[in-house]
Coordinates of C-alpha atoms and ligand atoms in Angstrom, one line a residue:
X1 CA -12.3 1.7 -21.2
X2 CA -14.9 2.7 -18.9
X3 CA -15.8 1.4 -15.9
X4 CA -18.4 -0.2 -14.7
X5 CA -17.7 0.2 -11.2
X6 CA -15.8 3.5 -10.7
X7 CA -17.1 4.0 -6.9
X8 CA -13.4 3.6 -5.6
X9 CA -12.4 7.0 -7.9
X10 CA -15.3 9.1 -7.4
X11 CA -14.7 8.4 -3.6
X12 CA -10.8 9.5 -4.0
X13 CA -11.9 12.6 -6.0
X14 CA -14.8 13.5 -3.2
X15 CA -17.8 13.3 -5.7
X16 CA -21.0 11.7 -4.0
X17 CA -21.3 7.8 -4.5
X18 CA -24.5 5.9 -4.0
X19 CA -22.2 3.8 -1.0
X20 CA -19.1 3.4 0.1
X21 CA -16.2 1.4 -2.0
X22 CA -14.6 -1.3 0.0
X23 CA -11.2 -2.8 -0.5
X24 CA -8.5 -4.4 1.5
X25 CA -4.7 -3.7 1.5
X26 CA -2.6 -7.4 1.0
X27 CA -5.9 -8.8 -0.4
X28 CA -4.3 -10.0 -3.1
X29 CA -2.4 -13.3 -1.7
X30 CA -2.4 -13.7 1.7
X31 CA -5.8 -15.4 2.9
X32 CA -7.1 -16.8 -0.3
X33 CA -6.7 -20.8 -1.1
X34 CA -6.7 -20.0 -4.5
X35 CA -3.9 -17.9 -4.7
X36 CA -2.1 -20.4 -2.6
X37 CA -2.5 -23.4 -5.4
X38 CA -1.0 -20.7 -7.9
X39 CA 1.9 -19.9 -5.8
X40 CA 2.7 -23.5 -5.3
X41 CA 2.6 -24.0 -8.9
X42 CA 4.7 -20.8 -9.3
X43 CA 7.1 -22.2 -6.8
X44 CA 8.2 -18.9 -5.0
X45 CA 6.6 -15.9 -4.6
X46 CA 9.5 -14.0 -6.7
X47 CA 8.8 -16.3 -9.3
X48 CA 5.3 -15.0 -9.0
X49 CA 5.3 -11.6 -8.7
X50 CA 7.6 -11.7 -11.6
X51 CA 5.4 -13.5 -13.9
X52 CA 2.7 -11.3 -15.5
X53 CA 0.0 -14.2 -16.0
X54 CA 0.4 -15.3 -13.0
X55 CA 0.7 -12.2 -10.9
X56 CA -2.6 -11.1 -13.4
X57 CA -4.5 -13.9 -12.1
X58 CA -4.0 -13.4 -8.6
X59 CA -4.8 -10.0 -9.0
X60 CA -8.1 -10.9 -9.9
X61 CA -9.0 -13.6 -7.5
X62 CA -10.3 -11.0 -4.9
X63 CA -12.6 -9.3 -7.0
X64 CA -14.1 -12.5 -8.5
X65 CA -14.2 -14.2 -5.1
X66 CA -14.4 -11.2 -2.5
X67 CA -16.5 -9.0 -4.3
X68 CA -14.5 -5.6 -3.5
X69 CA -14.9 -2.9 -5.4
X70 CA -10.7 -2.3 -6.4
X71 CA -8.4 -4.6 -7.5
X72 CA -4.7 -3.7 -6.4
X73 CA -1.7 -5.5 -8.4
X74 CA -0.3 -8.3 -7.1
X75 CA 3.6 -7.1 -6.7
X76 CA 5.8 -6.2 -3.7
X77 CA 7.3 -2.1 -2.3
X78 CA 10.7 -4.3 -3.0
X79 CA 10.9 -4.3 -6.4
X80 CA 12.0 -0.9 -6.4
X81 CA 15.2 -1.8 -4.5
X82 CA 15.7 -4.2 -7.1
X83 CA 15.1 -2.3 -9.7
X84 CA 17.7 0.0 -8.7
X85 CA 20.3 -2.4 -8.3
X86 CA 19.7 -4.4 -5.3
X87 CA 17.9 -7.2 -5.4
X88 CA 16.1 -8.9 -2.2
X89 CA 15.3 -12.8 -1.7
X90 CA 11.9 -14.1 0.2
X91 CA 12.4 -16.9 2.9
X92 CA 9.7 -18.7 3.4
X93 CA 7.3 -18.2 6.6
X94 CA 9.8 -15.0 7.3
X95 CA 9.6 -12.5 4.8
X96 CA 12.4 -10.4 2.6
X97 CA 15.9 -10.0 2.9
X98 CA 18.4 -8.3 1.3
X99 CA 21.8 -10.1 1.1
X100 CA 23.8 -6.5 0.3
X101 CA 22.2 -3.9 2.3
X102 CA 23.6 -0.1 1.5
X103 CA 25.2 1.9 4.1
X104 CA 27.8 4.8 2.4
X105 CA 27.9 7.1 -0.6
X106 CA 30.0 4.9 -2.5
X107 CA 27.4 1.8 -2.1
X108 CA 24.6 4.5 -3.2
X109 CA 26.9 5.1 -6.5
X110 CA 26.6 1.4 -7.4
X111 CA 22.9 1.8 -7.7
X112 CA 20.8 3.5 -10.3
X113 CA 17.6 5.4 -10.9
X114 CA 15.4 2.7 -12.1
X115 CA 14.0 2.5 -15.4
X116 CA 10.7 1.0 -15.3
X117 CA 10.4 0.2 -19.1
X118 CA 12.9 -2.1 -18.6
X119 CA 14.0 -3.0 -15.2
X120 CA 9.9 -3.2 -14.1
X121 CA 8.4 -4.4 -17.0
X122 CA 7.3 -7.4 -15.6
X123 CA 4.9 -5.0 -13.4
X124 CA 3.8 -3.1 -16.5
X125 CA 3.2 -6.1 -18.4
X126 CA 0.9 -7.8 -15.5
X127 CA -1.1 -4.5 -15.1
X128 CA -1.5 -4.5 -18.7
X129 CA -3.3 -8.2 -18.8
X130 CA -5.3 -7.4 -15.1
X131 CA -6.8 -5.1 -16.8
X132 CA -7.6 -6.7 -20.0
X133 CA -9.0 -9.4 -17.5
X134 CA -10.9 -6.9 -15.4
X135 CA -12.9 -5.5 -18.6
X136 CA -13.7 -2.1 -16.6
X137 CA -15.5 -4.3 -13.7
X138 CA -13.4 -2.5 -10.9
X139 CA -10.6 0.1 -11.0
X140 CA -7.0 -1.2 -10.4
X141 CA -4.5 0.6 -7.7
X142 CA -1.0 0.7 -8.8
X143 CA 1.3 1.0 -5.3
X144 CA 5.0 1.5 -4.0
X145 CA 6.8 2.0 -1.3
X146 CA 7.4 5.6 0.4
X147 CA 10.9 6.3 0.1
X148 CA 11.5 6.1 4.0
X149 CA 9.7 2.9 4.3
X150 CA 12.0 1.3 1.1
X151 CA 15.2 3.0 2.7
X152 CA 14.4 1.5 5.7
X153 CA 14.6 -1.9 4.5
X154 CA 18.2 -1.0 2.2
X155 CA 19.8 -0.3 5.0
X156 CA 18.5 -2.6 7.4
X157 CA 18.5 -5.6 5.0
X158 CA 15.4 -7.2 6.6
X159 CA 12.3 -6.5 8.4
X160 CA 12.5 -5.1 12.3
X161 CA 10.5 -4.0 15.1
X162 CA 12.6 -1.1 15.6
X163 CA 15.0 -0.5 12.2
X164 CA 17.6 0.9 14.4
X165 CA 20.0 0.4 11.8
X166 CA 18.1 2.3 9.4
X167 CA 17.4 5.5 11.8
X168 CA 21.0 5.1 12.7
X169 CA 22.1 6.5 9.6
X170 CA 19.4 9.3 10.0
X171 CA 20.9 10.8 13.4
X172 CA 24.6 9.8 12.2
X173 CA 24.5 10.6 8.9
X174 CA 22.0 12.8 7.2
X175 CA 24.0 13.9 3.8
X176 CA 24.3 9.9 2.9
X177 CA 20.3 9.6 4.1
X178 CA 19.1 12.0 1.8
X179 CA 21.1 11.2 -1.2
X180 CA 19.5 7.6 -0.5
X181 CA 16.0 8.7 -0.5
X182 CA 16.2 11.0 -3.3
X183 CA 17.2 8.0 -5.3
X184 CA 14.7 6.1 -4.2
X185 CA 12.1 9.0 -4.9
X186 CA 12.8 9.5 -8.0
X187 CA 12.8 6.4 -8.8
X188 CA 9.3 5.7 -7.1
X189 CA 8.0 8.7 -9.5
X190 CA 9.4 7.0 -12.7
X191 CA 8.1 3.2 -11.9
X192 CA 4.1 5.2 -10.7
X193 CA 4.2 7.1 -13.5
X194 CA 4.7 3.8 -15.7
X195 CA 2.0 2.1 -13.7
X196 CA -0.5 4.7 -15.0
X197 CA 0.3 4.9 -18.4
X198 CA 0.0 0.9 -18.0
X199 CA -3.5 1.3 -16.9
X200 CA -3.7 2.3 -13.0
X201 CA -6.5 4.2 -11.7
X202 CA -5.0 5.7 -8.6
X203 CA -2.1 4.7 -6.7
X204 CA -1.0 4.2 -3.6
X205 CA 2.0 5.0 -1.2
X206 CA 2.3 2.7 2.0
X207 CA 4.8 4.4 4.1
X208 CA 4.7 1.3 6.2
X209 CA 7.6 2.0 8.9
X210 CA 6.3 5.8 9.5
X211 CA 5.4 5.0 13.0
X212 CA 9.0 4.6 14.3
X213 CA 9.9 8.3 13.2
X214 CA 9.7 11.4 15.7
X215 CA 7.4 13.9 14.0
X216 CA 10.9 16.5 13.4
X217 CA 12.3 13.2 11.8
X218 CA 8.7 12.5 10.1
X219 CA 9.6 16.0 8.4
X220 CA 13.0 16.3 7.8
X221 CA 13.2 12.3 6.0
X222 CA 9.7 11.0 5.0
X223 CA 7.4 13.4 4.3
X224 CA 9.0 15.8 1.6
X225 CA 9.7 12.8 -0.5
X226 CA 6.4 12.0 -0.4
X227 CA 5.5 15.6 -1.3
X228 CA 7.6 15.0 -4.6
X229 CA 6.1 11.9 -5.6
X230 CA 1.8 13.9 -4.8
X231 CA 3.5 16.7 -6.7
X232 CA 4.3 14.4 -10.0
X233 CA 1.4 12.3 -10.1
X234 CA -1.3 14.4 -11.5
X235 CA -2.6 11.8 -13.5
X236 CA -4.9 10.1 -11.1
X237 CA -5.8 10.2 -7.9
X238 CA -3.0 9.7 -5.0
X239 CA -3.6 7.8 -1.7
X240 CA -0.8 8.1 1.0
X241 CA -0.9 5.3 4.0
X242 CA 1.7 6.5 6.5
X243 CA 1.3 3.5 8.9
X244 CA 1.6 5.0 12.9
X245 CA 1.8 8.6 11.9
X246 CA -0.9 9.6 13.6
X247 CA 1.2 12.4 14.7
X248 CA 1.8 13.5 11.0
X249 CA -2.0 14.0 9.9
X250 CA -2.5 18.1 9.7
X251 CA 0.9 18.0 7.6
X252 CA -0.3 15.0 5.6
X253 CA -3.7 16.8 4.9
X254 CA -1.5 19.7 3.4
X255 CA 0.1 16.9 0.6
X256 CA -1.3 17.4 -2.7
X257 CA -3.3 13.8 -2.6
X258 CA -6.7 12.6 -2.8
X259 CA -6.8 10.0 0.0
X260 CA -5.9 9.4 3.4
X261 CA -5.2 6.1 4.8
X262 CA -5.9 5.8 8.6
X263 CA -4.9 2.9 10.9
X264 CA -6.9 1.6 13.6
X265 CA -5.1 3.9 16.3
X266 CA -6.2 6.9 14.5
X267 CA -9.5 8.4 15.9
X268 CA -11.9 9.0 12.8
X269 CA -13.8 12.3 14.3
X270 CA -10.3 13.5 15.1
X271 CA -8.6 12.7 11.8
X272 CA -11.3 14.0 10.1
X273 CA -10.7 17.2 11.7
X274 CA -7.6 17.3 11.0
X275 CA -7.8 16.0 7.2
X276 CA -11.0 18.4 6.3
X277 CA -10.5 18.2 2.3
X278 CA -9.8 15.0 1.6
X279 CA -11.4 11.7 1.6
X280 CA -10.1 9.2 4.0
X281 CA -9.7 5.7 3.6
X282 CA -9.7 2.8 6.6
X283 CA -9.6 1.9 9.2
X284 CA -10.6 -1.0 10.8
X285 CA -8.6 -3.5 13.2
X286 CA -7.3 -6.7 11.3
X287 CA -8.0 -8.5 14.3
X288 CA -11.7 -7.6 14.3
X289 CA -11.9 -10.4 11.7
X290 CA -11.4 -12.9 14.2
X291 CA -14.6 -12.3 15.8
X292 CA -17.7 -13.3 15.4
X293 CA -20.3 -12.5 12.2
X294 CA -22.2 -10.4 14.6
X295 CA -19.4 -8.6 16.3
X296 CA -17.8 -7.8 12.9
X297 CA -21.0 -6.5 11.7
X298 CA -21.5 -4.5 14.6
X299 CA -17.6 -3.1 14.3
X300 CA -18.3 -2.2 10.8
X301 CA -21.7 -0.5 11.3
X302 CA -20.2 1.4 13.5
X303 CA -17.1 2.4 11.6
X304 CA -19.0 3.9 8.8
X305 CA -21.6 5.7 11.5
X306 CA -18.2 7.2 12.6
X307 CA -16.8 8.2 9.0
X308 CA -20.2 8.8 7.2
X309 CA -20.5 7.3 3.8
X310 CA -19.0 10.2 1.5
X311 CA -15.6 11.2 1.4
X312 CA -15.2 7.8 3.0
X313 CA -13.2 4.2 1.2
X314 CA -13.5 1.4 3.9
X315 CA -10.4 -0.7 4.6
X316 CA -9.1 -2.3 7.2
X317 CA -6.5 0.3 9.4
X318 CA -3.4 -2.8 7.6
X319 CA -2.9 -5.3 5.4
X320 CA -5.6 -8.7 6.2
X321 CA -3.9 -11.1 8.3
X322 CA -2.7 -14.6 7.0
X323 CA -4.6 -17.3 9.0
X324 CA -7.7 -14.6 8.5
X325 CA -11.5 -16.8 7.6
X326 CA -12.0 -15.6 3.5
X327 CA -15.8 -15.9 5.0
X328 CA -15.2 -13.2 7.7
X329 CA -13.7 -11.3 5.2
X330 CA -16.7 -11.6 3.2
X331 CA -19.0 -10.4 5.8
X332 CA -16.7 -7.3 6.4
X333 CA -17.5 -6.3 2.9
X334 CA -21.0 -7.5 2.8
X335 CA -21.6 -5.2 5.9
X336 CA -19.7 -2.2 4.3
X337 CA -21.7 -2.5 1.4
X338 CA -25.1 -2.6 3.6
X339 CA -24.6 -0.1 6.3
X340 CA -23.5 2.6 3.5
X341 CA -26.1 2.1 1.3
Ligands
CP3_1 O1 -2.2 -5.6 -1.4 C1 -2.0 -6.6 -2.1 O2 -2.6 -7.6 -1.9 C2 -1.0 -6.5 -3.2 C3 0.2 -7.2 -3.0 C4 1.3 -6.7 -2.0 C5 2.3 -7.5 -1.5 N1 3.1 -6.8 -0.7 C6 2.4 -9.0 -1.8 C7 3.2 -9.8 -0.8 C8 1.5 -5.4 -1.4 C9 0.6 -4.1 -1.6 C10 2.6 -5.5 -0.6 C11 3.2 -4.3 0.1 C12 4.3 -4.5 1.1 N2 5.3 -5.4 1.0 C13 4.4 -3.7 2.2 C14 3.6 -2.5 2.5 C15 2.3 -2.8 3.1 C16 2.4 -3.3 4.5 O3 1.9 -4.5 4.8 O4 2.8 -2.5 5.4 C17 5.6 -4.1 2.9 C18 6.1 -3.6 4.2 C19 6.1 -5.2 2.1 C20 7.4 -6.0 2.4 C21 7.1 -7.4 2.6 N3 6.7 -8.3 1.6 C22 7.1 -8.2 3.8 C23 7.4 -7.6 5.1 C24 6.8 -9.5 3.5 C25 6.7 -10.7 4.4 C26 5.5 -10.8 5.2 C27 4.2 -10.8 4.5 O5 3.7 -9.7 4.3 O6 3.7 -11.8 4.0 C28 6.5 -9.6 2.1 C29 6.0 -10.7 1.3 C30 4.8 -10.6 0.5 N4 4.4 -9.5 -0.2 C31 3.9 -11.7 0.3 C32 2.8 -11.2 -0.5 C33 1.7 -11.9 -1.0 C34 4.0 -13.1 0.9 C35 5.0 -13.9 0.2 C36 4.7 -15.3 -0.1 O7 3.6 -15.6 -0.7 O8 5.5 -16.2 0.2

């Protein structure tokens, strides 16, 4: 079908767009009082994410009450580790665990490439009716995990500030590391390529836990994986958010993507010295929507003064915050939409 809206992709391909597109990573289901009434009446957010109406619907809250110019599905980076064999639970007001966690080659034997046909067609299915319900308003991201940031958490079996566990097995052992993320990679190529032929318009990568990684580390166990998975998409355009990695933007830059995703740390001028070809996609504080209407309109004037309006997706530099105001949010978009027009 074509779209109505396709701002979003001729941003991501570097063609000129009349303004900027304007989106927000974890839109879907994290500040919105709507989605909270349909995960009650889900009853857990597994139950949710696993439930294509559902999952559809929240999908589509943001664009019909946010007015951003992408929808992104509403699913989780940990369905891949369940998909491959190991399944994770989601405590309430803490986040994921997993109750096996995989430490040897003879754990990593128990798990399989995933099939995405069969062991993710809950996620295919729910793409499939977002985008009957979207009737070419917006474009729809497909995501996953990079392979470092999902092998991060099946080792370490739940979230961290540090994932020492995880990096343990880096320094101590590297043959069990690899054979780990190669799993993981190809399955991550299988279940993006699915998401396309399902309907997604581009798709993104969020290497969330990059930041902990020295940049020799950076190169040796996160960013060749990602190379393989820029390498087999060719279908649509490929965003890749490594989260902290400011150190790894010239070798980023070199991936064959379209977009880059920039945190708040990241300077723009800098970055977009150091990313010249692509477009790049952030990057603003979450916090900043804790201010006031004027201060966030002044923060986001001068964000887009800083990145220009072409070449240029506006986001925030991570996922929106919980307990963030929906009307704050609406005047972060609102202002994008202004100030690049
Ligand atoms: O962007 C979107 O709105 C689409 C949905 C989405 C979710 N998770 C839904 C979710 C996306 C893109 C993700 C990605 C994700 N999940 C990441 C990468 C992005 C990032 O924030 O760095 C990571 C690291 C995860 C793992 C994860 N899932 C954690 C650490 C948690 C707990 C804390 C939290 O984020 O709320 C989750 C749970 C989760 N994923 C929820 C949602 C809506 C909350 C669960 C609930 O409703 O109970």
């Amino acid at each position: 079908m074509e779209l109505k809206n396709d701002l979003l992709l001729r941003a991501a391909r570097g063609e000129k767009t009349e303004r900027t597109p304007v989106w927000m990573m974890r839109q879907a289901g994290r500040i919105l009082a709507e989605y909270r009434a349909v995960r009650a009446q889900a009853g857990s957010f597994i139950k949710l994410a696993t439930t294509p109406e559902m999952a559809a619907e929240v999908t589509l809250q943001p664009v019909d009450l946010l007015g951003v110019d992408a929808a992104i599905i509403f699913s989780d980076i940990l369905v891949i580790p369940e998909a491959m064999g190991l399944p994770y639970e989601m405590v309430e007001k803490s986040g994921p665990i997993f109750p096996a966690t995989v430490h040897t080659i003879q754990d990593l034997d128990k798990l399989h490439i995933a099939e995405p046909e069969t062991d993710l067609k809950y996620v295919l299915d729910a793409i499939k009716l977002t985008k009957t319900g979207l009737a070419g308003r917006v474009p729809l991201i497909g995501f996953a995990g990079a392979p470092f940031t999902i092998f991060c958490y099946m080792t370490e079996g739940k979230g961290s500030k540090t994932f020492s566990v995880a990096k343990k097995h880096l320094y101590a052992d590297p043959e069990f590391s690899h054979l780990l993320l190669q799993k993981i990679t190809d399955s991550t190529i299988a279940y993006l390529k699915a998401q396309v032929v399902a309907g997604a318009n581009l798709v993104q990568i969020f290497d969330s836990w990059a930041g902990i990684l020295s940049p020799e580390q950076y190169n040796t166990f996160s960013l060749p994986y990602i190379k393989q998975i820029c390498d087999a998409i060719d279908e649509v355009p490929v965003t890749v958010f490594a989260k902290g990695a400011f150190f790894a933007r010239k070798a980023i830059s070199e991936l064959s993507c379209s977009v880059v995703g920039l945190d708040w740390n990241m300077d723009i001028a800098e970055s977009r010295e150091l990313i010249p070809t692509k477009t790049l996609q952030g990057n603003l504080d979450p916090c900043v929507l804790y201010a006031s209407y004027d201060q966030i309109r002044k923060e986001v004037k001068n964000m887009v003064q800083q990145f220009g309006t072409q070449r240029y997706i506006a986001n925030l530099g991570h996922g929106v915050y919980p307990d963030t105001d929906p009307d704050k949010v609406r005047c972060f978009i609102e202002s994008v939409k202004e100030f690049s027009s």
